[in-house]
XYZ file of C-alpha atoms in Angstrom:
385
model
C -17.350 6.164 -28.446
C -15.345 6.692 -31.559
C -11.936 6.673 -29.861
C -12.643 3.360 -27.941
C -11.868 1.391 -31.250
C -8.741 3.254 -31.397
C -7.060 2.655 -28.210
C -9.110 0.705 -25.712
C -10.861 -2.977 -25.960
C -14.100 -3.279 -26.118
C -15.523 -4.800 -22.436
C -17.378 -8.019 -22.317
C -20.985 -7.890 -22.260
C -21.140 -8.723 -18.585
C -19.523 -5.669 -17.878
C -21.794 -3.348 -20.031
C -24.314 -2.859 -17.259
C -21.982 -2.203 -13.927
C -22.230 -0.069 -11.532
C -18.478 0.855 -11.997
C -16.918 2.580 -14.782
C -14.498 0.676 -16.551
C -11.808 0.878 -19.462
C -9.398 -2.009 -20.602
C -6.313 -0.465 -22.531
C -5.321 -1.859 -25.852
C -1.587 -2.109 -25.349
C -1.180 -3.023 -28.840
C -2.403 0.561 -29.767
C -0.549 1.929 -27.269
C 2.440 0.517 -28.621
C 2.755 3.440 -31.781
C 1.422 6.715 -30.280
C 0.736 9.227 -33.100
C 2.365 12.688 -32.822
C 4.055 14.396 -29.788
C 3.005 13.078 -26.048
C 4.778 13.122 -23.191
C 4.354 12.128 -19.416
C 6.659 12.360 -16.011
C 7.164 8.546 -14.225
C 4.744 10.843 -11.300
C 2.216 10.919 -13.714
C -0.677 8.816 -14.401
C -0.524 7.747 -17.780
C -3.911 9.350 -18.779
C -1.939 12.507 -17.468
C -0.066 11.817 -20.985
C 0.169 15.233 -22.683
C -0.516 14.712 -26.500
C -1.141 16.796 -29.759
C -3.421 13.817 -30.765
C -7.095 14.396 -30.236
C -8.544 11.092 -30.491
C -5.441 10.007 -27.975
C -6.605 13.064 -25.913
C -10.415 11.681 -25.518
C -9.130 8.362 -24.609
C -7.170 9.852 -22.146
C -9.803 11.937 -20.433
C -12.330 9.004 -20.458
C -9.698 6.510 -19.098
C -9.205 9.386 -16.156
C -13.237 9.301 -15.199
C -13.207 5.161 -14.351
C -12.880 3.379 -11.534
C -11.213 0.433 -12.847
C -8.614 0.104 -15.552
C -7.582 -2.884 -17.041
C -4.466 -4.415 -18.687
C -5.097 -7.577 -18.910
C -8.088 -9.563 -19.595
C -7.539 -11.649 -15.838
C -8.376 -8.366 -14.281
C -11.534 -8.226 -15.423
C -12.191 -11.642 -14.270
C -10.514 -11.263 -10.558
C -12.343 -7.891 -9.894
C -15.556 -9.232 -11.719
C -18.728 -7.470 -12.425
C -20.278 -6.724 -9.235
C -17.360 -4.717 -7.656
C -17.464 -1.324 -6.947
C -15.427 1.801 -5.390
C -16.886 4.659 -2.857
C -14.512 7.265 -1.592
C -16.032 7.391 2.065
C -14.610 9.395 4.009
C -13.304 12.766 2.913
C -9.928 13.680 4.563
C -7.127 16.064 4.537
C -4.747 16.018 1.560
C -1.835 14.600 3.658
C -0.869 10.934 3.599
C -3.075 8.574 5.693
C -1.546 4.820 6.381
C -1.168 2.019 8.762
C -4.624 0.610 7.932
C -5.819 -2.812 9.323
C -9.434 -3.930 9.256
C -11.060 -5.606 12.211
C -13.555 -8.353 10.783
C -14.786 -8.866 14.294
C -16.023 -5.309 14.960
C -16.599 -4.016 11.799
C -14.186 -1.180 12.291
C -11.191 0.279 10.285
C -8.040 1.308 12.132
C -5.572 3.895 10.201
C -3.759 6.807 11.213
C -3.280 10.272 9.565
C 0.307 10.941 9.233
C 2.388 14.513 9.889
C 0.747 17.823 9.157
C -2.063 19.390 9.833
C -3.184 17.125 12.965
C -1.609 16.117 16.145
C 0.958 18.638 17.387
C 3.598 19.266 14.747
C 2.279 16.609 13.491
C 2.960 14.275 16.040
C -0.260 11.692 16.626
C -0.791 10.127 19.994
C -4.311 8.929 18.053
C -5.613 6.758 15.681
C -9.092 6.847 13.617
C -11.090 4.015 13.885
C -13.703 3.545 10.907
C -17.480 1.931 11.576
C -17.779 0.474 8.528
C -21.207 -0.646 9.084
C -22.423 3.323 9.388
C -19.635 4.858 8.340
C -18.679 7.118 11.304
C -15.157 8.407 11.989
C -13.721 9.520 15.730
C -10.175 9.605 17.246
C -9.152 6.865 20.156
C -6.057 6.202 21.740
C -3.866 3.357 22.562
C -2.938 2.723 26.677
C -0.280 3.749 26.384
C -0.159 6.422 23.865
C 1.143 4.823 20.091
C 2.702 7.664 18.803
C 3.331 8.411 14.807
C 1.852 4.531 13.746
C 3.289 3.878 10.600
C 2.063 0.527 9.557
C -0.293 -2.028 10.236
C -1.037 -6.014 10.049
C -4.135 -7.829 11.790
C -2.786 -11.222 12.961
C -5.202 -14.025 14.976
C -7.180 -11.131 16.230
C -4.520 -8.807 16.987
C -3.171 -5.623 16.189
C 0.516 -5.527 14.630
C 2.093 -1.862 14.597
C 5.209 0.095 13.850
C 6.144 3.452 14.713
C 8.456 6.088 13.727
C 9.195 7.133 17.017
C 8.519 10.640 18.742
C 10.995 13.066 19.643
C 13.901 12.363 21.924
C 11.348 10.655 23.994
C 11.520 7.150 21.735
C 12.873 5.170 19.104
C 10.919 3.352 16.205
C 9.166 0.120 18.015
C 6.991 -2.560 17.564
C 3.438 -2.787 19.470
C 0.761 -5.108 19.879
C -2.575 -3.666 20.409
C -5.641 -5.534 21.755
C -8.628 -4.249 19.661
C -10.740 -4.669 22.265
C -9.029 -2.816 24.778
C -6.907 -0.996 23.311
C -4.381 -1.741 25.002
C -0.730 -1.355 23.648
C 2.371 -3.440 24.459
C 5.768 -2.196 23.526
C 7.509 -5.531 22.043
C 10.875 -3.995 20.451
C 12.118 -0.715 20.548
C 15.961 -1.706 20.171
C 18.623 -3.369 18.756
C 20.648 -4.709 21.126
C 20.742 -1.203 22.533
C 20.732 0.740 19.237
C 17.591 2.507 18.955
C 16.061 1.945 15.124
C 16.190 4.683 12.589
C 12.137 4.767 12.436
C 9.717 1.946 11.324
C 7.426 2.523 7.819
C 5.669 -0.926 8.053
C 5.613 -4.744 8.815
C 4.551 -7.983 7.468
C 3.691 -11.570 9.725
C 4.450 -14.709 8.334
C 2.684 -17.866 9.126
C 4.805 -18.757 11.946
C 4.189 -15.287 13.879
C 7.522 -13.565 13.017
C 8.128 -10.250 12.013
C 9.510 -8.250 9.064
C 9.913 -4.805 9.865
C 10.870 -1.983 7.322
C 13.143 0.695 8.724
C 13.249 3.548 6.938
C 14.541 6.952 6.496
C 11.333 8.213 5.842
C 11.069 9.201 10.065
C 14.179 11.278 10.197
C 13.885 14.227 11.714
C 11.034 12.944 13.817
C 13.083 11.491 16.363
C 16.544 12.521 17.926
C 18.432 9.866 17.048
C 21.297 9.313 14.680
C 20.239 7.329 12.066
C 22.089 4.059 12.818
C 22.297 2.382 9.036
C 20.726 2.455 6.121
C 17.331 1.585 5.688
C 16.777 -1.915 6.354
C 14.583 -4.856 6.727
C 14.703 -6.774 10.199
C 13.629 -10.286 10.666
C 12.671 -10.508 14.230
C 11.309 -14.026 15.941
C 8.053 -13.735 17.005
C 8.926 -16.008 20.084
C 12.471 -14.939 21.067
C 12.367 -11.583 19.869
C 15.712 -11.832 18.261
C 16.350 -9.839 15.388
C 18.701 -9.222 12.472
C 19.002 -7.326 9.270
C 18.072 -9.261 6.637
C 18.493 -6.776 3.673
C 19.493 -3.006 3.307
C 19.762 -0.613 0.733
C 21.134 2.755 -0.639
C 17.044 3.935 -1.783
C 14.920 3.419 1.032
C 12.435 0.211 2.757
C 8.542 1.425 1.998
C 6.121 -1.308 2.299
C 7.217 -4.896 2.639
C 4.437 -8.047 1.891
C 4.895 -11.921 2.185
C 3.274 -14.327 -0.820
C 0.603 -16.815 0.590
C 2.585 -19.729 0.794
C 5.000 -17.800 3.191
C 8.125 -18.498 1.176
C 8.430 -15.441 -0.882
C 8.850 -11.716 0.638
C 7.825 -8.487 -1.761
C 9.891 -5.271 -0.648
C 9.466 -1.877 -2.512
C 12.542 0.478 -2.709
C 11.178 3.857 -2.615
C 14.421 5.780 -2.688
C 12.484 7.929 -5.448
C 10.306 9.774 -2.648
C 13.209 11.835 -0.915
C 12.968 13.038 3.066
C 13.806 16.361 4.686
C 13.374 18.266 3.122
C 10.557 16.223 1.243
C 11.269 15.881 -2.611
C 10.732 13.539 -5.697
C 13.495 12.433 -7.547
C 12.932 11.085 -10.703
C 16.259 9.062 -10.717
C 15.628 7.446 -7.198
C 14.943 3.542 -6.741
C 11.179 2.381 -7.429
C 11.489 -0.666 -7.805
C 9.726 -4.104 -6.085
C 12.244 -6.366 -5.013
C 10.826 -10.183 -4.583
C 13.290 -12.577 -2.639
C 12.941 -15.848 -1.445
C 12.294 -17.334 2.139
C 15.532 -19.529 2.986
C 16.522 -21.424 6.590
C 14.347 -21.478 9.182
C 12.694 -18.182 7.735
C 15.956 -15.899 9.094
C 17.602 -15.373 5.436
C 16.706 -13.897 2.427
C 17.458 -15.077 -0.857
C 17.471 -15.232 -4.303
C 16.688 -11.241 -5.180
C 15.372 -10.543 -7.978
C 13.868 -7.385 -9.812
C 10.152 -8.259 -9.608
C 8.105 -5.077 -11.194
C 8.398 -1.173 -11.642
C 4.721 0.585 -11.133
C 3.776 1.989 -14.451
C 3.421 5.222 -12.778
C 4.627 6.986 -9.500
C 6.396 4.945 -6.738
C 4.577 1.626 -4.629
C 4.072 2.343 -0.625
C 1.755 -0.168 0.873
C 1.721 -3.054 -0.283
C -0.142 -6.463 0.497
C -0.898 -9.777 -1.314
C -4.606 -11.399 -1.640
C -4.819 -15.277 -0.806
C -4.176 -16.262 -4.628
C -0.519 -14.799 -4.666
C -2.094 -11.439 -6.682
C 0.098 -8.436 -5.251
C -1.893 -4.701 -4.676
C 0.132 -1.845 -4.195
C -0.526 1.785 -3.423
C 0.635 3.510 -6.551
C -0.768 7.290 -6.483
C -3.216 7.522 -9.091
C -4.609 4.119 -7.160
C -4.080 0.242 -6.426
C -1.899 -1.607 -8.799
C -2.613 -5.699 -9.280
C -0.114 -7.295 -9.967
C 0.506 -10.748 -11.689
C 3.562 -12.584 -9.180
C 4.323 -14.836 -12.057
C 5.405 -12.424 -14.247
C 5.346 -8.959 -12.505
C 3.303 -7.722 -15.326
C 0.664 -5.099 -14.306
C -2.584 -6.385 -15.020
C -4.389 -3.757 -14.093
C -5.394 -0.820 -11.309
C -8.110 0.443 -8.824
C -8.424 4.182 -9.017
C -8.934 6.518 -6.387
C -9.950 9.594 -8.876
C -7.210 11.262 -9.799
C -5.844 14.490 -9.023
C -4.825 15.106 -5.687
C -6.064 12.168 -4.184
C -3.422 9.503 -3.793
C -3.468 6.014 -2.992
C -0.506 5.167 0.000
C -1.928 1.758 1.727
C -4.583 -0.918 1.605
C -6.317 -3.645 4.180
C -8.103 -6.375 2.729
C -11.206 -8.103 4.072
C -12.421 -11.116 2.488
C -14.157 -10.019 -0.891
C -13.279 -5.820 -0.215
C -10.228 -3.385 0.602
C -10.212 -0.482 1.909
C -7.613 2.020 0.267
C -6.222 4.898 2.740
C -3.997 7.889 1.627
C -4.293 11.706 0.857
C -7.896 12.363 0.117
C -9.335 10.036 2.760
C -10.508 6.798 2.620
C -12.149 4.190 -0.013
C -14.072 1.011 0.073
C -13.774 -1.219 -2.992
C -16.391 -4.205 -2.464
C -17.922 -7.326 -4.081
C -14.316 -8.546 -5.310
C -14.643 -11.469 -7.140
C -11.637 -12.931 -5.926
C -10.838 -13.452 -2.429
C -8.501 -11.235 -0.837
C -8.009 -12.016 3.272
C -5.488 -14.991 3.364
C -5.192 -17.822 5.905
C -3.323 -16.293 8.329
């Protein structure tokens, strides 16, 4: 390839003979672009329009890999043997909430407004055999209506909702992946019903954080009661607070592996009812630190921007590195310096990558388009808890 001298690195010889497709940018080239180009922060950056045709080639070879990096670690934390199948073919709607249960072999994850369900309210979930692949609907006893996110914790299931109807707030269930049973743990504030849950994280010590977000209005009666929030809630008393709020809106939320450092994205940038992107919304991660007895945030700081679109899900592997749906695909990120290092893509166009579950050398990425399996990581991904 002529243009690969121009604007991409050359790959090291163990990565000449993959089975994935990969590209590592040259940011020093990248640094002077020739000519006229031009891109939209909801565009990928090989969806850079340019008068320059060796920039243009680049561009349309970067868009047919499966991994692109930044950095020279991300070829070394991915590693040679990885790879990327887009496995099940879905719907061009958002699909989320995914956790992976090592002990069955099976992928939980939910699809997520319009077409399915009734007006696109889901009483069901899919569950994903990854051993042979095979897709079918089951549902929680009780119903778990409109399941929003998703954490696996000592074998089992963590959930959020956004509520349905007049019939119920936002809440937090438990679900036994063996029975499928659900349990209803929170589903109030201290008699104020919650604006709609987007996701969770656990922490070591089996407390919640809980993102809620304005992303469920409409879905429920209920007058949103503040602005979108994060609430700490006690895993053993089930007392709860607000912990952080903001004018944007709480997306994804992720704790670092030593428990003592919380990742929020502020997706005010992706606009509800009606639904809209605005290009001068928040999109930016947040990182904080863990203070007290685990009850108090502090410390916030501007972590990272994505280089493209806006983060959703967003989860961090067992050696601190964070992965965040970012459209186009996964972002890695470096939690030293916030620095993308590099990305996992889902294939462009209108496949988009919301949210992620991690197993111990694989992820599974869920979001419009379907679902994809990303295995033989190098690094490991499923931390201790």
């Amino acid at each position: 390839m002529v243009f690969e001298r121009d604007y991409l690195n050359p790959l090291p010889a163990w990565l000449n003979s993959t089975a994935a497709k990969w590209a590592w940018i040259s940011l020093t080239a990248f640094a002077n672009l020739p000519g006229q180009f031009n891109r939209t922060i909801f565009d990928a950056p090989w969806a850079t329009e340019t008068d320059n045709l060796i920039l243009s080639k680049t561009l349309n070879y970067v868009n047919a890999t499966d991994f692109v990096a930044y950095d020279e670690r991300f070829l070394e934390l991915i590693g040679a043997d990885a790879t990327i199948e887009h496995i099940q073919h879905l719907a061009y709607q958002s699909h989320e909430a995914p956790c992976y249960i090592p002990e069955t072999h099976q992928l939980l994850f939910v699809e997520w407004g319009k077409p399915g369900g009734d007006d696109g309210i889901h009483k069901w979930q899919y569950l994903l055999d990854i051993k042979n692949n095979t897709l079918r609907k089951i549902i929680t006893d009780p119903p778990t209506y409109n399941l929003h996110g998703c954490v696996n914790f000592q074998g089992q299931l963590y959930g959020v909702t956004d509520g349905h109807r007049n019939n119920e707030t936002g809440k937090l269930v438990k679900i036994d992946p063996r029975s499928w049973k659900a349990t209803t743990l929170l589903n109030n504030f201290v008699g104020q019903p919650f604006a709609g849950f987007n996701d969770l994280e656990v922490d070591p010590e089996g407390n919640f954080w809980l993102t809620d977000s304005k992303s469920g209005s409409g879905i429920v009666d209920f007058t949103p009661p503040n602005d979108p929030s994060i609430y700490f809630v006690n895993g053993t008393t089930m007392q709860a607070k607000i912990v952080w709020t903001t004018s944007g809106n709480s997306n994804g939320v992720a704790m670092g592996p030593d428990g003592k450092t919380l990742y929020v994205p502020d997706s005010g940038v992706s606009e509800f009812r009606p639904s809209n992107k605005n290009p001068h919304g928040r999109r930016m991660v947040w990182a904080f630190d863990v203070a007290g007895r685990g009850a108090i945030l502090a410390n916030q700081r501007l972590f990272t921007s994505p280089v493209s679109y806006f983060y959703d899900g967003i989860r961090v592997s067992r050696e601190g590195w964070i992965f965040a749906g970012s459209g186009d695909g996964v972002d890695v990120v470096d939690p030293e310096s916030g620095f993308v290092v590099g990305s996992i893509r889902t294939g462009g166009g209108e496949n988009v990558a919301v949210s992620l579950a991690f197993g111990e050398h694989e992820l599974w990425i869920v979001g419009k388009g379907g679902v994809w399996h990303v295995k033989d990581i190098k690094t490991k991904l499923k931390r201790d808890w």
